[in-house]
mmCIF file of C-alpha atoms in Angstrom:
data_model
loop_
_atom_site.group_PDB
_atom_site.id
_atom_site.type_symbol
_atom_site.label_atom_id
_atom_site.label_comp_id
_atom_site.label_asym_id
_atom_site.label_seq_id
_atom_site.Cartn_x
_atom_site.Cartn_y
_atom_site.Cartn_z
ATOM 1 C CA MET A 17 8.148 22.663 -4.094
ATOM 2 C CA ILE A 18 10.300 19.916 -5.550
ATOM 3 C CA ILE A 19 9.140 20.737 -9.113
ATOM 4 C CA LYS A 20 9.841 24.408 -9.646
ATOM 5 C CA ASP A 21 9.504 24.994 -13.383
ATOM 6 C CA THR A 22 8.452 23.568 -16.741
ATOM 7 C CA PRO A 23 11.877 22.087 -17.681
ATOM 8 C CA ILE A 24 11.860 19.921 -14.529
ATOM 9 C CA LEU A 25 8.245 18.932 -15.153
ATOM 10 C CA ARG A 26 9.038 17.863 -18.720
ATOM 11 C CA LYS A 27 11.605 15.355 -17.426
ATOM 12 C CA TYR A 28 8.756 13.268 -16.028
ATOM 13 C CA ILE A 29 5.707 14.176 -18.115
ATOM 14 C CA SER A 30 5.493 14.737 -21.879
ATOM 15 C CA VAL A 31 3.754 18.111 -21.971
ATOM 16 C CA ASN A 32 2.974 20.400 -24.878
ATOM 17 C CA GLY A 33 5.311 23.332 -25.347
ATOM 18 C CA SER A 34 2.447 25.748 -24.787
ATOM 19 C CA VAL A 35 1.748 24.471 -21.265
ATOM 20 C CA GLU A 36 2.029 27.239 -18.682
ATOM 21 C CA PHE A 37 3.678 26.026 -15.474
ATOM 22 C CA ASP A 38 1.524 28.391 -13.416
ATOM 23 C CA ASN A 39 -1.582 26.525 -14.625
ATOM 24 C CA VAL A 40 -0.463 23.262 -13.034
ATOM 25 C CA LYS A 41 1.569 24.676 -10.138
ATOM 26 C CA SER A 42 -1.253 24.531 -7.595
ATOM 27 C CA TYR A 43 -1.980 20.897 -8.517
ATOM 28 C CA LEU A 44 1.681 19.938 -8.139
ATOM 29 C CA ARG A 45 1.659 21.551 -4.706
ATOM 30 C CA LYS A 46 -1.507 19.666 -3.814
ATOM 31 C CA ALA A 47 0.069 16.417 -5.021
ATOM 32 C CA GLU A 48 3.037 17.029 -2.709
ATOM 33 C CA ARG A 49 0.716 17.727 0.209
ATOM 34 C CA ASN A 50 -1.697 14.836 -0.356
ATOM 35 C CA PHE A 51 0.516 12.018 -1.629
ATOM 36 C CA LEU A 52 4.186 12.639 -0.795
ATOM 37 C CA LYS A 53 4.342 14.570 2.478
ATOM 38 C CA PRO A 54 2.264 12.058 4.509
ATOM 39 C CA LEU A 55 4.749 9.314 3.530
ATOM 40 C CA ILE A 56 8.122 11.021 3.999
ATOM 41 C CA GLY A 57 7.428 13.977 6.303
ATOM 42 C CA THR A 58 8.100 17.701 6.096
ATOM 43 C CA ASP A 59 11.838 17.542 6.858
ATOM 44 C CA GLN A 60 12.610 14.968 4.175
ATOM 45 C CA LEU A 61 10.451 16.852 1.691
ATOM 46 C CA THR A 62 12.507 19.978 2.413
ATOM 47 C CA VAL A 63 15.693 18.051 1.594
ATOM 48 C CA PHE A 64 14.279 17.108 -1.817
ATOM 49 C CA GLU A 65 13.535 20.763 -2.588
ATOM 50 C CA SER A 66 17.244 21.593 -2.946
ATOM 51 C CA ASP A 67 19.752 20.314 -5.510
ATOM 52 C CA GLN A 68 21.432 17.039 -4.532
ATOM 53 C CA THR A 69 24.823 15.592 -5.455
ATOM 54 C CA ASP A 70 24.785 12.271 -3.569
ATOM 55 C CA ALA A 71 23.782 9.552 -6.060
ATOM 56 C CA ILE A 72 21.335 7.731 -3.772
ATOM 57 C CA ILE A 73 19.629 10.888 -2.511
ATOM 58 C CA LYS A 74 19.439 12.179 -6.060
ATOM 59 C CA GLU A 75 17.788 8.923 -7.186
ATOM 60 C CA ALA A 76 15.195 9.306 -4.435
ATOM 61 C CA GLN A 77 14.632 12.952 -5.359
ATOM 62 C CA GLU A 78 14.015 11.950 -8.981
ATOM 63 C CA LEU A 79 11.441 9.371 -7.896
ATOM 64 C CA ALA A 80 9.747 11.888 -5.608
ATOM 65 C CA ARG A 81 9.508 14.365 -8.496
ATOM 66 C CA GLU A 82 8.187 11.645 -10.811
ATOM 67 C CA ALA A 83 5.464 10.815 -8.289
ATOM 68 C CA VAL A 84 4.462 14.466 -7.808
ATOM 69 C CA ALA A 85 4.436 15.149 -11.558
ATOM 70 C CA ASN A 86 2.108 12.217 -12.252
ATOM 71 C CA PHE A 87 -0.191 12.875 -9.319
ATOM 72 C CA GLY A 88 -0.196 16.576 -10.185
ATOM 73 C CA TYR A 89 -1.447 15.876 -13.690
ATOM 74 C CA TYR A 90 -3.924 13.337 -12.367
ATOM 75 C CA LEU A 91 -5.421 16.147 -10.253
ATOM 76 C CA TYR A 92 -5.106 18.769 -13.011
ATOM 77 C CA LEU A 93 -6.779 16.855 -15.852
ATOM 78 C CA PRO A 94 -10.449 17.550 -14.962
ATOM 79 C CA ILE A 95 -9.793 21.314 -14.955
ATOM 80 C CA GLY A 96 -7.255 21.274 -17.778
ATOM 81 C CA ALA A 97 -9.756 19.604 -20.085
ATOM 82 C CA VAL A 98 -12.156 22.557 -19.963
ATOM 83 C CA GLN A 99 -12.133 26.352 -20.100
ATOM 84 C CA LEU A 100 -13.529 28.364 -17.204
ATOM 85 C CA SER A 101 -14.820 31.909 -17.612
ATOM 86 C CA ASP A 102 -17.507 34.269 -16.329
ATOM 87 C CA LYS A 103 -19.757 32.817 -19.013
ATOM 88 C CA GLY A 104 -19.452 29.277 -17.670
ATOM 89 C CA ILE A 105 -17.573 26.111 -18.525
ATOM 90 C CA TYR A 106 -16.841 25.116 -22.114
ATOM 91 C CA VAL A 107 -14.527 22.926 -24.192
ATOM 92 C CA ALA A 108 -12.210 24.562 -26.712
ATOM 93 C CA GLU A 109 -12.049 22.932 -30.156
ATOM 94 C CA SER A 110 -10.879 23.969 -33.584
ATOM 95 C CA GLU A 111 -10.670 22.500 -37.080
ATOM 96 C CA HIS A 112 -7.187 21.198 -36.232
ATOM 97 C CA THR A 113 -7.817 19.914 -32.713
ATOM 98 C CA LYS A 114 -10.624 18.232 -30.859
ATOM 99 C CA SER A 115 -11.149 17.151 -27.284
ATOM 100 C CA ALA A 116 -10.150 13.694 -26.109
ATOM 101 C CA SER A 117 -12.940 11.174 -25.798
ATOM 102 C CA ASP A 118 -14.213 10.202 -22.382
ATOM 103 C CA LYS A 119 -12.463 6.846 -22.782
ATOM 104 C CA GLN A 120 -9.132 8.486 -23.614
ATOM 105 C CA PHE A 121 -9.505 10.969 -20.759
ATOM 106 C CA LYS A 122 -10.223 8.300 -18.119
ATOM 107 C CA GLU A 123 -7.443 6.007 -19.348
ATOM 108 C CA LEU A 124 -4.954 8.866 -19.218
ATOM 109 C CA GLN A 125 -6.067 9.884 -15.734
ATOM 110 C CA ARG A 126 -5.748 6.296 -14.515
ATOM 111 C CA SER A 127 -2.310 6.041 -16.109
ATOM 112 C CA PHE A 128 -1.085 9.152 -14.282
ATOM 113 C CA LYS A 129 -2.357 7.833 -10.958
ATOM 114 C CA LYS A 130 -0.843 4.375 -11.477
ATOM 115 C CA SER A 131 2.523 5.862 -12.448
ATOM 116 C CA GLY A 132 2.470 8.083 -9.378
ATOM 117 C CA HIS A 133 1.873 5.135 -7.055
ATOM 118 C CA GLU A 134 4.603 3.106 -8.750
ATOM 119 C CA ALA A 135 7.087 5.930 -8.238
ATOM 120 C CA LEU A 136 6.123 6.180 -4.554
ATOM 121 C CA ASP A 137 6.674 2.447 -4.039
ATOM 122 C CA GLU A 138 10.109 2.629 -5.642
ATOM 123 C CA LEU A 139 10.963 5.755 -3.639
ATOM 124 C CA LEU A 140 10.203 4.021 -0.329
ATOM 125 C CA GLU A 141 12.265 0.993 -1.386
ATOM 126 C CA VAL A 142 15.278 3.203 -2.151
ATOM 127 C CA MET A 143 14.981 5.164 1.095
ATOM 128 C CA GLU A 144 14.554 2.105 3.312
ATOM 129 C CA LYS A 145 17.834 0.611 2.088
ATOM 130 C CA SER A 146 19.872 3.688 3.121
ATOM 131 C CA ALA A 147 19.088 4.800 6.658
ATOM 132 C CA ASP A 148 22.230 6.955 6.789
ATOM 133 C CA LYS A 149 21.122 8.934 3.729
ATOM 134 C CA PHE A 150 17.558 9.633 4.882
ATOM 135 C CA SER A 151 17.865 10.284 8.620
ATOM 136 C CA ASP A 152 15.062 12.854 8.508
ATOM 137 C CA TRP A 153 12.641 10.175 7.323
ATOM 138 C CA PHE A 154 13.917 7.412 9.603
ATOM 139 C CA SER A 155 13.515 9.649 12.672
ATOM 140 C CA SER A 156 10.038 10.863 11.724
ATOM 141 C CA ASP A 157 6.562 9.714 12.703
ATOM 142 C CA CYS A 158 6.007 8.931 9.015
ATOM 143 C CA TYR A 159 8.582 6.139 9.182
ATOM 144 C CA THR A 160 6.943 4.765 12.330
ATOM 145 C CA VAL A 161 3.643 4.582 10.446
ATOM 146 C CA TYR A 162 5.379 2.995 7.458
ATOM 147 C CA LYS A 163 6.802 0.208 9.659
ATOM 148 C CA GLU A 164 3.708 -0.377 11.789
ATOM 149 C CA LEU A 165 2.630 -3.452 9.804
ATOM 150 C CA LEU A 166 4.531 -6.683 9.191
ATOM 151 C CA VAL A 167 3.237 -6.595 5.602
ATOM 152 C CA ASN A 168 4.009 -2.968 4.833
ATOM 153 C CA LYS A 169 4.837 -2.964 1.121
ATOM 154 C CA THR A 170 2.914 -3.442 -2.089
ATOM 155 C CA SER A 171 5.594 -5.835 -3.344
ATOM 156 C CA THR A 172 5.370 -8.026 -0.232
ATOM 157 C CA PHE A 173 1.595 -8.438 -0.484
ATOM 158 C CA ASN A 174 1.774 -8.905 -4.256
ATOM 159 C CA LYS A 175 4.342 -11.703 -3.769
ATOM 160 C CA TRP A 176 1.871 -13.877 -1.859
ATOM 161 C CA PHE A 177 -1.388 -12.799 -3.521
ATOM 162 C CA TYR A 178 -1.581 -10.964 -6.813
ATOM 163 C CA ILE A 179 -2.900 -7.411 -6.505
ATOM 164 C CA PHE A 180 -1.606 -6.333 -9.929
ATOM 165 C CA ASN A 181 1.303 -4.662 -8.113
ATOM 166 C CA SER A 182 -1.059 -1.789 -7.316
ATOM 167 C CA ARG A 183 -0.139 0.499 -4.453
ATOM 168 C CA GLN A 184 -3.668 1.905 -4.560
ATOM 169 C CA THR A 185 -5.076 -1.567 -3.846
ATOM 170 C CA PHE A 186 -2.489 -2.175 -1.123
ATOM 171 C CA VAL A 187 -3.329 1.089 0.643
ATOM 172 C CA ALA A 188 -7.035 0.176 0.530
ATOM 173 C CA LEU A 189 -6.224 -3.225 2.076
ATOM 174 C CA LYS A 190 -4.194 -1.789 4.992
ATOM 175 C CA PRO A 191 -7.135 -1.586 7.441
ATOM 176 C CA ASN A 192 -7.783 -5.308 6.975
ATOM 177 C CA ILE A 193 -4.062 -6.049 7.287
ATOM 178 C CA GLN A 194 -4.100 -4.272 10.650
ATOM 179 C CA ILE A 195 -7.196 -6.205 11.734
ATOM 180 C CA THR A 196 -5.479 -9.454 10.733
ATOM 181 C CA GLU A 197 -2.427 -8.655 12.840
ATOM 182 C CA ASP A 198 -4.598 -7.810 15.839
ATOM 183 C CA ARG A 199 -7.007 -10.746 15.556
ATOM 184 C CA PHE A 200 -4.872 -13.627 14.314
ATOM 185 C CA ILE A 201 -1.168 -12.885 14.869
ATOM 186 C CA LEU A 202 -0.668 -10.717 17.949
ATOM 187 C CA ASN A 203 -2.180 -13.077 20.521
ATOM 188 C CA VAL A 204 -0.285 -16.057 19.136
ATOM 189 C CA ILE A 205 3.278 -14.742 18.914
ATOM 190 C CA GLY A 206 3.055 -11.877 21.410
ATOM 191 C CA ALA A 207 3.581 -8.137 21.069
ATOM 192 C CA ASN A 208 7.343 -8.195 21.674
ATOM 193 C CA LEU A 209 8.184 -10.724 18.973
ATOM 194 C CA LEU A 210 5.776 -9.152 16.487
ATOM 195 C CA LEU A 211 7.388 -5.745 17.013
ATOM 196 C CA ALA A 212 10.896 -7.160 16.669
ATOM 197 C CA LEU A 213 10.098 -8.973 13.423
ATOM 198 C CA LYS A 214 8.975 -5.722 11.798
ATOM 199 C CA ASN A 215 12.649 -4.785 11.556
ATOM 200 C CA SER A 216 15.055 -6.310 9.021
ATOM 201 C CA GLN A 217 16.180 -9.823 9.962
ATOM 202 C CA THR A 218 19.522 -11.547 9.357
ATOM 203 C CA VAL A 219 19.183 -14.876 11.198
ATOM 204 C CA THR A 220 17.857 -17.592 8.875
ATOM 205 C CA GLU A 221 15.230 -18.891 11.315
ATOM 206 C CA ARG A 222 13.901 -15.418 12.036
ATOM 207 C CA LYS A 223 13.751 -14.563 8.330
ATOM 208 C CA LYS A 224 11.786 -17.756 7.693
ATOM 209 C CA VAL A 225 9.335 -17.045 10.523
ATOM 210 C CA LYS A 226 8.807 -13.495 9.275
ATOM 211 C CA GLU A 227 8.080 -14.767 5.782
ATOM 212 C CA LEU A 228 5.619 -17.396 7.042
ATOM 213 C CA LEU A 229 3.817 -14.799 9.155
ATOM 214 C CA GLN A 230 3.603 -12.473 6.165
ATOM 215 C CA LYS A 231 2.063 -15.306 4.113
ATOM 216 C CA SER A 232 -0.402 -15.934 6.939
ATOM 217 C CA ILE A 233 -1.337 -12.257 7.163
ATOM 218 C CA VAL A 234 -1.915 -12.004 3.399
ATOM 219 C CA ALA A 235 -4.124 -15.126 3.429
ATOM 220 C CA PHE A 236 -6.208 -13.928 6.376
ATOM 221 C CA THR A 237 -6.488 -10.450 4.823
ATOM 222 C CA ILE A 238 -7.922 -11.872 1.600
ATOM 223 C CA MET A 239 -10.310 -13.962 3.704
ATOM 224 C CA LEU A 240 -11.567 -10.754 5.347
ATOM 225 C CA THR A 241 -11.739 -8.862 2.049
ATOM 226 C CA VAL A 242 -13.551 -11.145 -0.385
ATOM 227 C CA ASP A 243 -16.985 -9.784 0.558
ATOM 228 C CA ASN A 244 -15.902 -6.146 0.360
ATOM 229 C CA GLY A 245 -17.674 -4.297 -2.451
ATOM 230 C CA MET A 246 -14.660 -2.012 -3.016
ATOM 231 C CA PHE A 247 -12.749 -4.829 -4.696
ATOM 232 C CA VAL A 248 -13.036 -7.110 -7.709
ATOM 233 C CA LEU A 249 -11.810 -10.605 -6.953
ATOM 234 C CA ASP A 250 -11.369 -13.276 -9.611
ATOM 235 C CA ALA A 251 -9.045 -16.088 -10.570
ATOM 236 C CA LYS A 252 -6.343 -13.601 -11.599
ATOM 237 C CA GLY A 253 -6.162 -11.729 -8.313
ATOM 238 C CA ILE A 254 -7.748 -8.765 -6.584
ATOM 239 C CA HIS A 255 -7.886 -5.085 -7.437
ATOM 240 C CA MET A 256 -9.963 -2.079 -6.552
ATOM 241 C CA LYS A 257 -13.229 -1.720 -8.410
ATOM 242 C CA PHE A 258 -12.298 1.904 -9.156
ATOM 243 C CA ASP A 259 -9.289 0.688 -11.180
ATOM 244 C CA ALA A 260 -11.667 -0.873 -13.700
ATOM 245 C CA LEU A 261 -13.266 1.547 -16.144
ATOM 246 C CA PRO A 262 -16.995 1.193 -16.970
ATOM 247 C CA TYR A 263 -16.465 -0.125 -20.500
ATOM 248 C CA GLU A 264 -13.878 -2.739 -19.512
ATOM 249 C CA SER A 265 -15.079 -6.305 -19.132
ATOM 250 C CA THR A 266 -14.228 -7.524 -15.663
ATOM 251 C CA VAL A 267 -14.987 -10.936 -14.288
ATOM 252 C CA THR A 268 -16.696 -9.859 -11.108
ATOM 253 C CA ASN A 269 -17.815 -11.992 -8.224
ATOM 254 C CA ILE A 270 -21.447 -11.578 -9.294
ATOM 255 C CA ASN A 271 -21.094 -13.345 -12.627
ATOM 256 C CA LEU A 272 -18.884 -16.042 -11.138
ATOM 257 C CA LYS A 273 -21.623 -17.638 -9.045
ATOM 258 C CA VAL A 274 -20.589 -15.416 -6.202
ATOM 259 C CA ASN A 275 -21.671 -17.560 -3.276
ATOM 260 C CA ASP A 276 -19.706 -20.656 -4.295
ATOM 261 C CA PHE A 277 -16.662 -18.658 -5.372
ATOM 262 C CA LEU A 278 -16.461 -16.516 -2.235
ATOM 263 C CA THR A 279 -17.182 -19.413 0.090
ATOM 264 C CA ARG A 280 -14.360 -21.476 -1.414
ATOM 265 C CA THR A 281 -11.966 -18.553 -1.392
ATOM 266 C CA LYS A 282 -12.692 -17.655 2.228
ATOM 267 C CA ALA A 283 -12.322 -21.237 3.371
ATOM 268 C CA ASN A 284 -9.090 -21.771 1.439
ATOM 269 C CA LYS A 285 -7.522 -18.566 2.712
ATOM 270 C CA ARG A 286 -8.490 -19.321 6.311
ATOM 271 C CA THR A 287 -6.842 -22.737 6.013
ATOM 272 C CA GLU A 288 -3.720 -21.221 4.434
ATOM 273 C CA GLY A 289 -3.496 -18.562 7.115
ATOM 274 C CA GLU A 290 -3.795 -21.090 9.919
ATOM 275 C CA GLU A 291 -1.241 -23.452 8.360
ATOM 276 C CA TYR A 292 1.369 -20.743 7.777
ATOM 277 C CA LEU A 293 0.888 -19.468 11.330
ATOM 278 C CA LYS A 294 1.286 -22.994 12.711
ATOM 279 C CA MET A 295 4.479 -23.529 10.688
ATOM 280 C CA ALA A 296 5.901 -20.244 11.986
ATOM 281 C CA MET A 297 5.159 -21.153 15.595
ATOM 282 C CA GLU A 298 6.811 -24.557 15.214
ATOM 283 C CA ILE A 299 10.064 -22.848 14.210
ATOM 284 C CA VAL A 300 9.769 -20.363 17.087
ATOM 285 C CA LYS A 301 9.252 -23.088 19.692
ATOM 286 C CA GLU A 302 12.008 -25.297 18.262
ATOM 287 C CA ASN A 303 14.551 -22.434 18.365
ATOM 288 C CA PRO A 304 14.031 -20.586 21.666
ATOM 289 C CA THR A 305 17.527 -19.066 21.596
ATOM 290 C CA HIS A 306 16.698 -17.242 18.345
ATOM 291 C CA PHE A 307 13.357 -15.953 19.619
ATOM 292 C CA SER A 308 14.039 -14.574 23.072
ATOM 293 C CA GLU A 309 11.146 -12.120 22.676
ATOM 294 C CA TYR A 310 8.639 -14.965 22.638
ATOM 295 C CA GLU A 311 7.070 -15.706 25.989
ATOM 296 C CA ILE A 312 5.388 -19.033 26.565
ATOM 297 C CA LYS A 313 1.963 -18.379 27.956
ATOM 298 C CA GLU A 314 0.980 -20.205 31.092
ATOM 299 C CA GLU A 315 -2.158 -22.234 30.796
ATOM 300 C CA LYS A 316 -4.957 -20.699 32.779
ATOM 301 C CA LYS A 317 -6.309 -22.800 35.613
ATOM 302 C CA HIS A 318 -10.049 -22.835 35.286
ATOM 303 C CA LEU A 319 -12.107 -22.633 38.462
ATOM 304 C CA LYS A 320 -14.515 -25.487 38.943
ATOM 305 C CA ILE A 321 -17.892 -24.288 40.112
ATOM 306 C CA THR A 322 -19.897 -26.695 42.256
ATOM 307 C CA ASN A 323 -23.589 -26.223 42.782
ATOM 308 C CA THR A 324 -24.660 -27.006 46.395
ATOM 309 C CA LYS A 325 -27.920 -26.663 48.231
ATOM 310 C CA SER A 326 -26.946 -23.674 50.299
ATOM 311 C CA LEU A 327 -24.041 -22.038 48.450
ATOM 312 C CA VAL A 328 -21.877 -22.063 45.378
ATOM 313 C CA GLY A 329 -18.624 -23.873 46.111
ATOM 314 C CA LEU A 330 -15.379 -23.424 44.239
#
């Protein structure tokens, strides 16, 4: 485990002095397994378990611990808020202390989860900038998954459409991002160029095309998502419905004359997506030497079918 005792835990979470590390240990382990390991892999996780001296690796280790601590407490809160015994489940109160209200409990749980996702986003940013420091991650299947989409970061999506900088929302949008790539981008620019652009670019024209394609993907993704009941979409942006607590007033699609609002949004995003894609392709075709991966598709010759009295002639 990357968090081994209470002193390390207290660096990232303000916990009461009476907290027993063993009470939260299993939830910290589960947080590692469910949230961190799938992103960085077993080998990189093992590296973070030992003390580090390199400044960049140590920064990443701190972020990994911060993520696990927050996710661990997010998972622990429902059990930590009650007492379990052979007699059942009860809440401990005294004349000096009382249990948190349901509102306080849910806000705290949401805060832990949000902080965990923020730490993960920052961790991935730090690791991606230093391939030589994180070879275990860069050579793993986890990195392949991380780079499988042209829009693969919360910050990138948030730049072109506001998702409240929420990694949780971004992760929920990934299936539609993949569908967008497959349906709208792949057939236009080709598999080879799409794959190449998923790496870092240095040539100005290629950087511009990548940015335009990312804008197109974000627009098409929102177009595909506006009807999805998992999300709340309004003039401010889009976020998961589960991020909004029951007592919070949210301007949902339903009380915004949903049909008109969604119809306009879908139409606008389709137009944006098509325009950005067209702009990207203009640059590609005008600069063939910078886009050697792009293959001009030959126009298919359509067979003309002639109806005759005795046979079908071609």
